[in-house]
């Protein structure tokens, strides 16, 4: 009786130790040119830093502790411009008017239901999307960059059009306002910048009037003294700057192994099987688990039969809970059939308990 009273208290005490979110960016305070910095990051971490959104930018900026010079990130100019959505959505659908895109301009206007390339410094009305995915017609003319900033400050971003359906919804939205004749900016833009890790991130945070020379000799650096906004510098030669690397925290290994084999693999090649001790970590897991080829994916979660409890490999108890219904209790026959925890790669991505001999993909962590 005494024990059953104690146990929840003990659990609460242990569970109240707050989880710190693991940091992805590493600031390296050594002067190197961009190419050398890239080599360093690829050897020690994953790559030079990629930035996906404003949240990433804030995290990255926090790690930087020099204020008097630029700091390399992983963005490099190329000779090949590509179309991107401002929101970062992959470009899977294009609805150009016939003969478009043509010319050397880099932004996109929608007029009479069709897309045209437009000069980014011209001012038009524009369409943002908001938190609930709703469209917002902004009845103020701005150039494309200002329109993008306006949407990012007041809503989410300039509108993306990912398929025929969304294209029709946008057209209807505009027709309902009797504005189909007037041109509006949408979030499609073209630029020649490419991330070192080949990521599709279309997030850009240039300071005003940068980049000046978008060609393959220029690389981006964040400037703390400019609120972290980016300037472009010559990649090679005299510009030696400190830099920021990023490290992928979680890696899905697409091999079908038993839990013990998976554990051995992670400890040999990375650090460990992943422990999911917070909702933030569960989100990270949900992000990567899409890449798995098995219906469930091993986690570092094991049943400690004699204590009648589940533990993470880190030794911590399971405080944050995300079990599927019916899972997460200790099975009656736990001495005979050792059970381990896995996350479902589809559906609601909750955790299930499975015999440890099942052969599944698994998630290693680099921390
Ligand atoms: C980048 O986008 C393309 C399609 O636009 C997609 O096929 C590719 O997998 C994406 N790459 C990454 C790393 O997400
Ligand atoms: C957009 O307009 C702002 C002024 O509102 C100006 O500072 C900026 O240079 C313009 N950008 C482009 C690409 O024309
Ligand atoms: C988003 O836009 C839609 C349609 O314009 C609107 O109904 C909704 O209230 C907006 N939601 C937010 C959170 O602004
Ligand atoms: C924009 O706003 C002005 C003034 O409020 C109004 O006269 C005009 O009709 C509006 N245009 C559109 C396309 O909504
Ligand atoms: C198109 O969008 C509507 C409204 O969001 C949705 O109900 C419908 O299922 C979508 N159709 C397709 C083919 O995606
Ligand atoms: C669009 O035009 C129709 C017909 O002229 C009119 O009845 C309707 O009120 C207009 N809608 C708006 C949002 O101005
Ligand atoms: C792992 O198992 C899944 C599901 O059974 C299968 O589709 C996949 O091809 C297997 N992968 C390997 C590398 O054997
Ligand atoms: C665990 O969850 C899965 C998925 O919801 C379910 O199929 C299974 O029956 C559950 N296991 C137990 C012992 O209830």
Tab-separated table of C-alpha atoms and ligand atoms in Angstrom:
chain	number	residue	atom	x	y	z
A	1	UNK	CA	0.000	0.000	0.000
A	2	UNK	CA	2.739	2.405	1.030
A	3	UNK	CA	4.564	1.643	-2.178
A	4	UNK	CA	1.608	2.347	-4.409
A	5	UNK	CA	1.205	5.742	-2.773
A	6	UNK	CA	4.858	6.586	-3.122
A	7	UNK	CA	5.271	5.570	-6.677
A	8	UNK	CA	3.170	8.285	-8.369
A	9	UNK	CA	4.910	10.935	-6.245
A	10	UNK	CA	8.311	9.656	-7.234
A	11	UNK	CA	7.195	9.621	-10.842
A	12	UNK	CA	5.997	13.220	-10.654
A	13	UNK	CA	9.271	14.338	-9.117
A	14	UNK	CA	11.312	12.679	-11.839
A	15	UNK	CA	8.998	13.862	-14.580
A	16	UNK	CA	9.113	17.506	-13.569
A	17	UNK	CA	12.740	17.823	-14.680
A	18	UNK	CA	12.210	19.892	-17.785
A	19	UNK	CA	13.314	18.647	-21.152
A	20	UNK	CA	15.677	20.904	-22.934
A	21	UNK	CA	15.078	20.921	-26.654
A	22	UNK	CA	18.159	19.640	-28.366
A	23	UNK	CA	19.997	22.211	-30.381
A	24	UNK	CA	20.455	21.667	-34.040
A	25	UNK	CA	22.854	24.515	-34.902
A	26	UNK	CA	26.530	24.703	-33.965
A	27	UNK	CA	28.359	27.996	-34.165
A	28	UNK	CA	32.033	27.550	-35.058
A	29	UNK	CA	34.142	30.545	-34.169
A	30	UNK	CA	36.981	29.811	-36.609
A	31	UNK	CA	37.763	31.894	-39.664
A	32	UNK	CA	37.358	29.949	-42.902
A	33	UNK	CA	36.253	30.697	-46.435
A	34	UNK	CA	32.852	29.257	-47.382
A	35	UNK	CA	34.224	26.136	-49.065
A	36	UNK	CA	36.469	25.263	-46.124
A	37	UNK	CA	33.603	25.912	-43.719
A	38	UNK	CA	31.400	23.559	-45.762
A	39	UNK	CA	34.066	20.842	-45.587
A	40	UNK	CA	34.406	21.294	-41.807
A	41	UNK	CA	30.635	21.020	-41.220
A	42	UNK	CA	30.304	17.955	-43.429
A	43	UNK	CA	33.089	16.220	-41.506
A	44	UNK	CA	31.992	17.107	-37.993
A	45	UNK	CA	28.230	17.546	-38.331
A	46	UNK	CA	25.757	17.253	-41.196
A	47	UNK	CA	26.381	20.331	-43.340
A	48	UNK	CA	26.604	24.112	-43.314
A	49	UNK	CA	23.399	25.476	-41.782
A	50	UNK	CA	20.109	25.342	-43.689
A	51	UNK	CA	17.312	27.652	-42.543
A	52	UNK	CA	13.709	26.573	-43.224
A	53	UNK	CA	11.717	29.335	-41.569
A	54	UNK	CA	11.799	32.253	-39.182
A	55	UNK	CA	11.849	29.922	-36.161
A	56	UNK	CA	15.032	28.292	-37.430
A	57	UNK	CA	16.480	31.737	-38.053
A	58	UNK	CA	15.819	32.754	-34.442
A	59	UNK	CA	17.407	29.532	-33.147
A	60	UNK	CA	20.422	30.003	-35.397
A	61	UNK	CA	20.848	33.628	-34.406
A	62	UNK	CA	20.882	32.642	-30.736
A	63	UNK	CA	23.914	30.400	-31.259
A	64	UNK	CA	25.968	33.129	-32.969
A	65	UNK	CA	28.094	35.135	-30.586
A	66	UNK	CA	30.055	37.490	-32.795
A	67	UNK	CA	28.491	40.817	-33.602
A	68	UNK	CA	31.115	42.487	-35.750
A	69	UNK	CA	31.127	40.369	-38.894
A	70	UNK	CA	29.066	38.056	-41.075
A	71	UNK	CA	28.756	34.353	-40.279
A	72	UNK	CA	28.486	31.827	-43.135
A	73	UNK	CA	25.333	29.789	-43.606
A	74	UNK	CA	24.842	27.065	-46.241
A	75	UNK	CA	23.343	29.165	-49.053
A	76	UNK	CA	25.371	29.496	-52.242
A	77	UNK	CA	24.713	31.185	-55.570
A	78	UNK	CA	24.516	29.025	-58.719
A	79	UNK	CA	24.147	29.812	-62.421
A	80	UNK	CA	20.793	28.084	-62.510
A	81	UNK	CA	17.650	29.857	-61.251
A	82	UNK	CA	14.814	27.704	-59.911
A	83	UNK	CA	11.213	28.486	-59.036
A	84	UNK	CA	10.240	28.307	-55.357
A	85	UNK	CA	7.180	29.033	-53.275
A	86	UNK	CA	7.751	31.684	-50.654
A	87	UNK	CA	6.083	29.372	-48.096
A	88	UNK	CA	8.635	26.623	-48.775
A	89	UNK	CA	6.081	24.269	-50.329
A	90	UNK	CA	7.613	22.071	-53.036
A	91	UNK	CA	6.869	23.264	-56.559
A	92	UNK	CA	4.694	20.449	-57.887
A	93	UNK	CA	2.194	22.394	-59.984
A	94	UNK	CA	2.614	25.325	-62.389
A	95	UNK	CA	-0.197	27.093	-64.227
A	96	UNK	CA	1.612	29.457	-66.599
A	97	UNK	CA	-0.266	31.352	-69.294
A	98	UNK	CA	0.810	30.113	-72.712
A	99	UNK	CA	4.266	31.368	-73.657
A	100	UNK	CA	5.188	31.891	-69.994
A	101	UNK	CA	7.553	31.914	-68.175
A	102	UNK	CA	9.552	34.219	-70.369
A	103	UNK	CA	12.065	37.007	-69.807
A	104	UNK	CA	14.429	37.440	-66.924
A	105	UNK	CA	12.060	38.677	-64.220
A	106	UNK	CA	11.691	36.571	-61.119
A	107	UNK	CA	8.259	37.051	-59.544
A	108	UNK	CA	4.770	35.835	-60.489
A	109	UNK	CA	1.506	37.704	-60.960
A	110	UNK	CA	-1.915	36.155	-61.384
A	111	UNK	CA	-4.252	37.868	-63.818
A	112	UNK	CA	-7.487	36.527	-65.338
A	113	UNK	CA	-6.736	33.129	-63.822
A	114	UNK	CA	-3.337	32.827	-65.478
A	115	UNK	CA	0.235	33.179	-64.250
A	116	UNK	CA	2.684	35.649	-65.743
A	117	UNK	CA	6.295	36.465	-64.866
A	118	UNK	CA	6.496	39.954	-63.417
A	119	UNK	CA	9.247	42.348	-62.401
A	120	UNK	CA	9.602	42.067	-58.615
A	121	UNK	CA	9.972	45.825	-58.097
A	122	UNK	CA	6.527	46.652	-59.576
A	123	UNK	CA	3.713	47.130	-57.052
A	124	UNK	CA	0.528	45.060	-57.171
A	125	UNK	CA	-2.165	43.954	-54.749
A	126	UNK	CA	-1.464	40.478	-53.424
A	127	UNK	CA	-2.905	37.421	-51.705
A	128	UNK	CA	-1.703	35.971	-48.417
A	129	UNK	CA	-2.878	32.848	-46.642
A	130	UNK	CA	-3.552	32.814	-42.929
A	131	UNK	CA	-3.290	30.481	-39.955
A	132	UNK	CA	-6.363	28.452	-40.922
A	133	UNK	CA	-5.295	28.226	-44.563
A	134	UNK	CA	-7.827	30.894	-45.577
A	135	UNK	CA	-7.023	33.350	-48.364
A	136	UNK	CA	-6.623	37.042	-47.604
A	137	UNK	CA	-6.872	39.640	-50.372
A	138	UNK	CA	-4.623	42.576	-49.490
A	139	UNK	CA	-5.925	45.710	-51.074
A	140	UNK	CA	-2.616	47.642	-51.001
A	141	UNK	CA	-0.022	47.727	-53.752
A	142	UNK	CA	3.479	46.674	-52.848
A	143	UNK	CA	6.488	45.260	-54.642
A	144	UNK	CA	6.913	41.493	-54.259
A	145	UNK	CA	9.428	41.642	-51.383
A	146	UNK	CA	7.321	44.068	-49.377
A	147	UNK	CA	4.203	41.983	-50.092
A	148	UNK	CA	6.044	38.909	-48.773
A	149	UNK	CA	7.083	40.748	-45.601
A	150	UNK	CA	3.545	42.041	-45.138
A	151	UNK	CA	2.075	38.533	-45.373
A	152	UNK	CA	4.750	37.121	-43.028
A	153	UNK	CA	4.092	39.832	-40.461
A	154	UNK	CA	0.285	39.877	-40.605
A	155	UNK	CA	-0.691	36.397	-41.773
A	156	UNK	CA	1.540	33.455	-42.703
A	157	UNK	CA	3.004	33.997	-46.150
A	158	UNK	CA	2.180	34.830	-49.764
A	159	UNK	CA	-0.236	32.268	-51.182
A	160	UNK	CA	1.034	28.956	-52.639
A	161	UNK	CA	-0.845	26.967	-55.269
A	162	UNK	CA	-0.014	23.289	-54.943
A	163	UNK	CA	-2.528	21.673	-57.293
A	164	UNK	CA	-5.367	22.244	-59.757
A	165	UNK	CA	-7.892	22.300	-56.932
A	166	UNK	CA	-6.117	25.103	-55.109
A	167	UNK	CA	-5.759	26.958	-58.377
A	168	UNK	CA	-9.540	26.772	-58.874
A	169	UNK	CA	-10.203	27.822	-55.283
A	170	UNK	CA	-7.949	30.840	-55.731
A	171	UNK	CA	-9.680	31.782	-58.976
A	172	UNK	CA	-13.084	31.514	-57.314
A	173	UNK	CA	-11.882	33.606	-54.381
A	174	UNK	CA	-10.769	36.333	-56.780
A	175	UNK	CA	-13.884	36.119	-58.964
A	176	UNK	CA	-16.105	36.428	-55.912
A	177	UNK	CA	-14.499	39.818	-55.376
A	178	UNK	CA	-14.999	40.811	-59.029
A	179	UNK	CA	-11.223	41.383	-59.159
A	180	UNK	CA	-10.146	38.766	-61.676
A	181	UNK	CA	-8.936	41.382	-64.165
A	182	UNK	CA	-6.526	43.046	-61.790
A	183	UNK	CA	-3.117	41.442	-61.328
A	184	UNK	CA	-2.050	40.175	-57.896
A	185	UNK	CA	1.225	38.780	-56.596
A	186	UNK	CA	1.339	35.112	-55.603
A	187	UNK	CA	4.210	33.466	-53.685
A	188	UNK	CA	6.096	32.012	-56.667
A	189	UNK	CA	9.576	33.436	-57.205
A	190	UNK	CA	12.764	32.446	-58.948
A	191	UNK	CA	16.299	32.675	-57.643
A	192	UNK	CA	19.682	31.048	-58.226
A	193	UNK	CA	20.437	30.221	-54.596
A	194	UNK	CA	20.952	26.644	-53.456
A	195	UNK	CA	21.451	25.168	-49.994
A	196	UNK	CA	24.621	23.201	-49.363
A	197	UNK	CA	22.616	20.168	-48.158
A	198	UNK	CA	20.410	20.303	-51.315
A	199	UNK	CA	17.385	21.113	-49.198
A	200	UNK	CA	14.428	22.733	-50.979
A	201	UNK	CA	14.042	25.422	-48.352
A	202	UNK	CA	12.957	28.627	-50.064
A	203	UNK	CA	13.260	30.689	-46.917
A	204	UNK	CA	15.286	33.840	-47.645
A	205	UNK	CA	16.166	36.591	-45.190
A	206	UNK	CA	18.189	39.051	-47.231
A	207	UNK	CA	18.827	42.501	-45.883
A	208	UNK	CA	17.433	45.344	-48.025
A	209	UNK	CA	18.783	45.435	-51.583
A	210	UNK	CA	20.718	42.172	-51.154
A	211	UNK	CA	21.805	39.966	-52.787
A	212	UNK	CA	23.543	42.339	-55.135
A	213	UNK	CA	25.191	39.818	-57.448
A	214	UNK	CA	23.356	36.505	-57.522
A	215	UNK	CA	25.973	34.393	-59.256
A	216	UNK	CA	28.065	31.388	-58.449
A	217	UNK	CA	30.801	33.361	-56.720
A	218	UNK	CA	28.612	34.513	-53.885
A	219	UNK	CA	27.601	32.894	-50.632
A	220	UNK	CA	25.304	34.051	-47.860
A	221	UNK	CA	26.233	35.130	-44.357
A	222	UNK	CA	23.943	36.099	-41.519
A	223	UNK	CA	24.768	39.435	-39.890
A	224	UNK	CA	23.956	39.673	-36.201
A	225	UNK	CA	24.523	43.435	-36.362
A	226	UNK	CA	21.703	43.514	-38.972
A	227	UNK	CA	19.187	41.557	-36.866
A	228	UNK	CA	20.528	38.373	-38.421
A	229	UNK	CA	19.542	39.388	-41.951
A	230	UNK	CA	21.744	38.081	-44.732
A	231	UNK	CA	24.383	39.653	-46.900
A	232	UNK	CA	26.294	38.064	-49.796
A	233	UNK	CA	30.067	37.725	-49.822
A	234	UNK	CA	32.628	36.168	-52.147
A	235	UNK	CA	32.713	32.451	-51.317
A	236	UNK	CA	36.422	32.004	-51.796
A	237	UNK	CA	39.488	34.051	-51.132
A	238	UNK	CA	39.594	36.920	-48.757
A	239	UNK	CA	36.280	36.521	-46.967
A	240	UNK	CA	37.139	34.277	-44.077
A	241	UNK	CA	34.280	34.195	-41.624
A	242	UNK	CA	33.047	32.116	-38.700
A	243	UNK	CA	30.172	29.829	-39.593
A	244	UNK	CA	27.208	27.783	-38.414
A	245	UNK	CA	26.842	24.056	-39.031
A	246	UNK	CA	23.669	22.078	-38.563
A	247	UNK	CA	23.302	18.553	-37.396
A	248	UNK	CA	20.365	16.312	-38.257
A	249	UNK	CA	19.185	15.086	-34.909
A	250	UNK	CA	17.193	12.097	-36.065
A	251	UNK	CA	17.881	9.662	-38.864
A	252	UNK	CA	15.547	6.953	-40.108
A	253	UNK	CA	17.516	3.835	-40.997
A	254	UNK	CA	15.678	1.962	-43.729
A	255	UNK	CA	16.890	-1.473	-42.754
A	256	UNK	CA	14.653	-4.106	-41.221
A	257	UNK	CA	16.326	-5.155	-37.989
A	258	UNK	CA	15.259	-6.610	-34.645
A	259	UNK	CA	15.285	-4.140	-31.761
A	260	UNK	CA	18.648	-5.361	-30.406
A	261	UNK	CA	20.247	-5.235	-33.848
A	262	UNK	CA	18.856	-1.739	-34.336
A	263	UNK	CA	20.282	-0.657	-30.988
A	264	UNK	CA	23.702	-2.016	-31.923
A	265	UNK	CA	23.546	-0.284	-35.308
A	266	UNK	CA	22.708	3.118	-33.792
A	267	UNK	CA	25.408	2.859	-31.136
A	268	UNK	CA	28.030	1.911	-33.715
A	269	UNK	CA	27.105	4.467	-36.370
A	270	UNK	CA	25.395	7.276	-34.516
A	271	UNK	CA	24.716	7.684	-30.814
A	272	UNK	CA	21.646	5.753	-29.766
A	273	UNK	CA	18.086	4.719	-30.597
A	274	UNK	CA	15.867	7.753	-30.102
A	275	UNK	CA	14.155	8.528	-26.787
A	276	UNK	CA	10.957	10.561	-27.189
A	277	UNK	CA	10.554	12.437	-23.936
A	278	UNK	CA	8.597	15.471	-25.049
A	279	UNK	CA	5.959	16.478	-27.539
A	280	UNK	CA	8.621	18.486	-29.404
A	281	UNK	CA	10.628	15.319	-29.890
A	282	UNK	CA	7.501	13.450	-30.999
A	283	UNK	CA	7.029	16.149	-33.694
A	284	UNK	CA	10.609	15.587	-34.843
A	285	UNK	CA	9.905	11.870	-34.986
A	286	UNK	CA	6.689	12.445	-36.951
A	287	UNK	CA	8.673	14.499	-39.448
A	288	UNK	CA	11.206	11.796	-40.229
A	289	UNK	CA	9.104	8.679	-39.759
A	290	UNK	CA	7.365	9.371	-43.076
A	291	UNK	CA	10.546	8.114	-44.729
A	292	UNK	CA	10.191	4.632	-43.226
A	293	UNK	CA	9.216	1.589	-45.280
A	294	UNK	CA	7.757	-0.412	-42.387
A	295	UNK	CA	4.421	0.240	-40.667
A	296	UNK	CA	6.133	0.740	-37.323
A	297	UNK	CA	9.616	2.009	-36.475
A	298	UNK	CA	11.691	1.090	-33.401
A	299	UNK	CA	12.230	3.645	-30.643
A	300	UNK	CA	14.599	3.382	-27.665
A	301	UNK	CA	11.717	2.217	-25.502
A	302	UNK	CA	11.937	-1.031	-23.567
A	303	UNK	CA	9.805	-2.854	-21.074
A	304	UNK	CA	11.466	-3.415	-17.719
A	305	UNK	CA	9.548	-6.530	-16.803
A	306	UNK	CA	10.507	-7.020	-13.154
A	307	UNK	CA	9.727	-3.381	-12.290
A	308	UNK	CA	6.497	-3.506	-14.268
A	309	UNK	CA	7.362	-0.368	-16.213
A	310	UNK	CA	8.550	1.069	-19.513
A	311	UNK	CA	11.803	3.018	-19.712
A	312	UNK	CA	13.692	4.991	-22.331
A	313	UNK	CA	17.234	3.898	-23.126
A	314	UNK	CA	18.374	7.122	-21.485
A	315	UNK	CA	17.139	5.526	-18.224
A	316	UNK	CA	14.242	7.961	-17.923
A	317	UNK	CA	10.670	6.988	-17.233
A	318	UNK	CA	7.932	7.491	-19.779
A	319	UNK	CA	6.532	10.850	-18.659
A	320	UNK	CA	5.304	12.266	-21.951
A	321	UNK	CA	2.853	9.574	-23.139
A	322	UNK	CA	1.796	8.817	-26.676
A	323	UNK	CA	0.688	5.177	-26.529
A	324	UNK	CA	-1.942	3.782	-28.895
A	325	UNK	CA	-5.028	2.519	-27.024
A	326	UNK	CA	-4.354	-0.805	-25.313
A	327	UNK	CA	-0.571	-0.419	-25.500
A	328	UNK	CA	1.854	0.789	-22.832
A	329	UNK	CA	0.998	-1.599	-20.024
A	330	UNK	CA	3.340	-4.422	-19.098
A	331	UNK	CA	2.173	-7.695	-20.668
A	332	UNK	CA	1.424	-10.632	-18.352
A	333	UNK	CA	4.038	-12.851	-19.954
A	334	UNK	CA	6.769	-10.209	-20.165
A	335	UNK	CA	9.423	-12.659	-18.974
A	336	UNK	CA	8.743	-14.938	-21.925
A	337	UNK	CA	8.155	-12.412	-24.682
A	338	UNK	CA	10.357	-9.329	-24.423
A	339	UNK	CA	8.535	-6.281	-25.740
A	340	UNK	CA	9.898	-3.010	-27.072
A	341	UNK	CA	8.289	0.238	-28.165
A	342	UNK	CA	7.810	1.424	-31.744
A	343	UNK	CA	6.071	4.392	-33.348
A	344	UNK	CA	3.518	3.778	-36.106
A	345	UNK	CA	4.772	5.376	-39.326
A	346	UNK	CA	1.249	6.062	-40.596
A	347	UNK	CA	-2.073	7.039	-39.082
A	348	UNK	CA	-1.898	8.918	-35.799
A	349	UNK	CA	1.760	7.922	-35.252
A	350	UNK	CA	1.173	6.726	-31.710
A	351	UNK	CA	3.403	4.137	-30.001
A	352	UNK	CA	2.776	0.424	-29.917
A	353	UNK	CA	4.501	-2.416	-28.135
A	354	UNK	CA	5.867	-5.276	-30.232
A	355	UNK	CA	7.954	-8.419	-29.661
A	356	UNK	CA	11.613	-7.419	-29.930
A	357	UNK	CA	12.270	-9.914	-32.732
A	358	UNK	CA	10.074	-7.999	-35.185
A	359	UNK	CA	12.135	-6.578	-38.033
A	360	UNK	CA	11.513	-2.878	-38.444
A	361	UNK	CA	13.125	0.342	-39.620
A	362	UNK	CA	14.394	2.424	-36.721
A	363	UNK	CA	15.395	5.944	-35.712
A	364	UNK	CA	18.894	6.766	-34.521
A	365	UNK	CA	19.810	10.016	-32.826
A	366	UNK	CA	23.045	11.936	-33.191
A	367	UNK	CA	22.966	13.330	-29.658
B	1	LIG	C1	12.732	18.822	-53.375
B	1	LIG	O1	11.558	18.966	-54.171
B	1	LIG	C2	11.419	17.987	-55.161
B	1	LIG	C3	10.164	18.297	-55.963
B	1	LIG	O2	9.980	19.652	-56.089
B	1	LIG	C4	11.325	16.616	-54.519
B	1	LIG	O3	11.247	15.631	-55.517
B	1	LIG	C5	12.545	16.385	-53.665
B	1	LIG	O4	12.420	15.160	-52.983
B	1	LIG	C6	12.711	17.487	-52.657
B	1	LIG	N1	13.940	17.299	-51.912
B	1	LIG	C7	13.966	17.301	-50.602
B	1	LIG	C8	15.309	17.081	-49.984
B	1	LIG	O5	12.972	17.465	-49.928
B	2	LIG	C1	10.384	47.349	-52.497
B	2	LIG	O1	9.986	48.586	-51.956
B	2	LIG	C2	10.784	49.024	-50.849
B	2	LIG	C3	10.192	50.316	-50.343
B	2	LIG	O2	8.903	50.118	-49.902
B	2	LIG	C4	12.216	49.207	-51.283
B	2	LIG	O3	13.019	49.568	-50.185
B	2	LIG	C5	12.739	47.906	-51.871
B	2	LIG	O4	14.051	48.105	-52.383
B	2	LIG	C6	11.814	47.440	-52.985
B	2	LIG	N1	12.260	46.118	-53.436
B	2	LIG	C7	12.314	45.799	-54.706
B	2	LIG	C8	12.807	44.420	-55.035
B	2	LIG	O5	11.989	46.563	-55.597
B	3	LIG	C1	-8.497	33.160	-42.456
B	3	LIG	O1	-9.163	33.559	-43.634
B	3	LIG	C2	-10.466	33.054	-43.737
B	3	LIG	C3	-11.017	33.395	-45.127
B	3	LIG	O2	-10.581	34.631	-45.558
B	3	LIG	C4	-11.311	33.660	-42.612
B	3	LIG	O3	-12.636	33.180	-42.692
B	3	LIG	C5	-10.681	33.253	-41.284
B	3	LIG	O4	-11.373	33.876	-40.228
B	3	LIG	C6	-9.230	33.655	-41.229
B	3	LIG	N1	-8.628	33.071	-40.045
B	3	LIG	C7	-7.684	33.676	-39.326
B	3	LIG	C8	-7.142	32.932	-38.153
B	3	LIG	O5	-7.295	34.815	-39.590
B	4	LIG	C1	-9.614	48.710	-52.411
B	4	LIG	O1	-9.955	49.637	-51.426
B	4	LIG	C2	-10.474	50.861	-51.935
B	4	LIG	C3	-10.701	51.831	-50.799
B	4	LIG	O2	-11.067	51.158	-49.653
B	4	LIG	C4	-11.752	50.585	-52.739
B	4	LIG	O3	-12.243	51.774	-53.300
B	4	LIG	C5	-11.451	49.591	-53.846
B	4	LIG	O4	-12.634	49.236	-54.514
B	4	LIG	C6	-10.809	48.328	-53.277
B	4	LIG	N1	-10.417	47.459	-54.363
B	4	LIG	C7	-10.583	46.161	-54.332
B	4	LIG	C8	-10.090	45.418	-55.519
B	4	LIG	O5	-11.090	45.582	-53.395
B	5	LIG	C1	-10.707	20.261	-53.445
B	5	LIG	O1	-10.928	21.146	-52.341
B	5	LIG	C2	-12.166	20.945	-51.683
B	5	LIG	C3	-12.321	22.020	-50.648
B	5	LIG	O2	-11.198	22.096	-49.809
B	5	LIG	C4	-12.211	19.538	-51.103
B	5	LIG	O3	-13.440	19.317	-50.481
B	5	LIG	C5	-12.002	18.538	-52.234
B	5	LIG	O4	-11.931	17.239	-51.707
B	5	LIG	C6	-10.706	18.835	-52.957
B	5	LIG	N1	-10.579	17.941	-54.103
B	5	LIG	C7	-9.437	17.348	-54.405
B	5	LIG	C8	-9.452	16.497	-55.625
B	5	LIG	O5	-8.426	17.481	-53.755
B	6	LIG	C1	-19.676	41.595	-58.014
B	6	LIG	O1	-20.486	41.997	-59.108
B	6	LIG	C2	-21.862	41.604	-58.969
B	6	LIG	C3	-22.596	41.955	-60.253
B	6	LIG	O2	-22.176	43.197	-60.724
B	6	LIG	C4	-22.442	42.316	-57.741
B	6	LIG	O3	-23.795	41.926	-57.568
B	6	LIG	C5	-21.647	41.917	-56.504
B	6	LIG	O4	-22.096	42.630	-55.363
B	6	LIG	C6	-20.174	42.227	-56.696
B	6	LIG	N1	-19.410	41.683	-55.575
B	6	LIG	C7	-18.516	42.387	-54.905
B	6	LIG	C8	-17.829	41.692	-53.763
B	6	LIG	O5	-18.218	43.541	-55.177
B	7	LIG	C1	11.473	-3.861	-44.969
B	7	LIG	O1	10.154	-4.317	-44.812
B	7	LIG	C2	9.191	-3.616	-45.595
B	7	LIG	C3	7.809	-4.071	-45.211
B	7	LIG	O2	7.769	-5.448	-45.040
B	7	LIG	C4	9.487	-3.813	-47.081
B	7	LIG	O3	8.557	-3.113	-47.872
B	7	LIG	C5	10.888	-3.304	-47.346
B	7	LIG	O4	11.251	-3.523	-48.697
B	7	LIG	C6	11.900	-3.959	-46.430
B	7	LIG	N1	13.183	-3.289	-46.611
B	7	LIG	C7	14.329	-3.938	-46.760
B	7	LIG	C8	15.546	-3.081	-46.928
B	7	LIG	O5	14.377	-5.144	-46.763
B	8	LIG	C1	-1.787	-1.405	-29.727
B	8	LIG	O1	-2.212	-0.451	-30.709
B	8	LIG	C2	-2.444	-1.012	-31.990
B	8	LIG	C3	-2.725	0.126	-32.961
B	8	LIG	O2	-3.803	0.918	-32.504
B	8	LIG	C4	-3.570	-2.023	-31.940
B	8	LIG	O3	-3.745	-2.614	-33.215
B	8	LIG	C5	-3.210	-3.095	-30.913
B	8	LIG	O4	-4.287	-3.962	-30.767
B	8	LIG	C6	-2.852	-2.460	-29.567
B	8	LIG	N1	-2.376	-3.498	-28.671
B	8	LIG	C7	-3.064	-3.908	-27.630
B	8	LIG	C8	-2.412	-4.940	-26.781
B	8	LIG	O5	-4.177	-3.479	-27.394
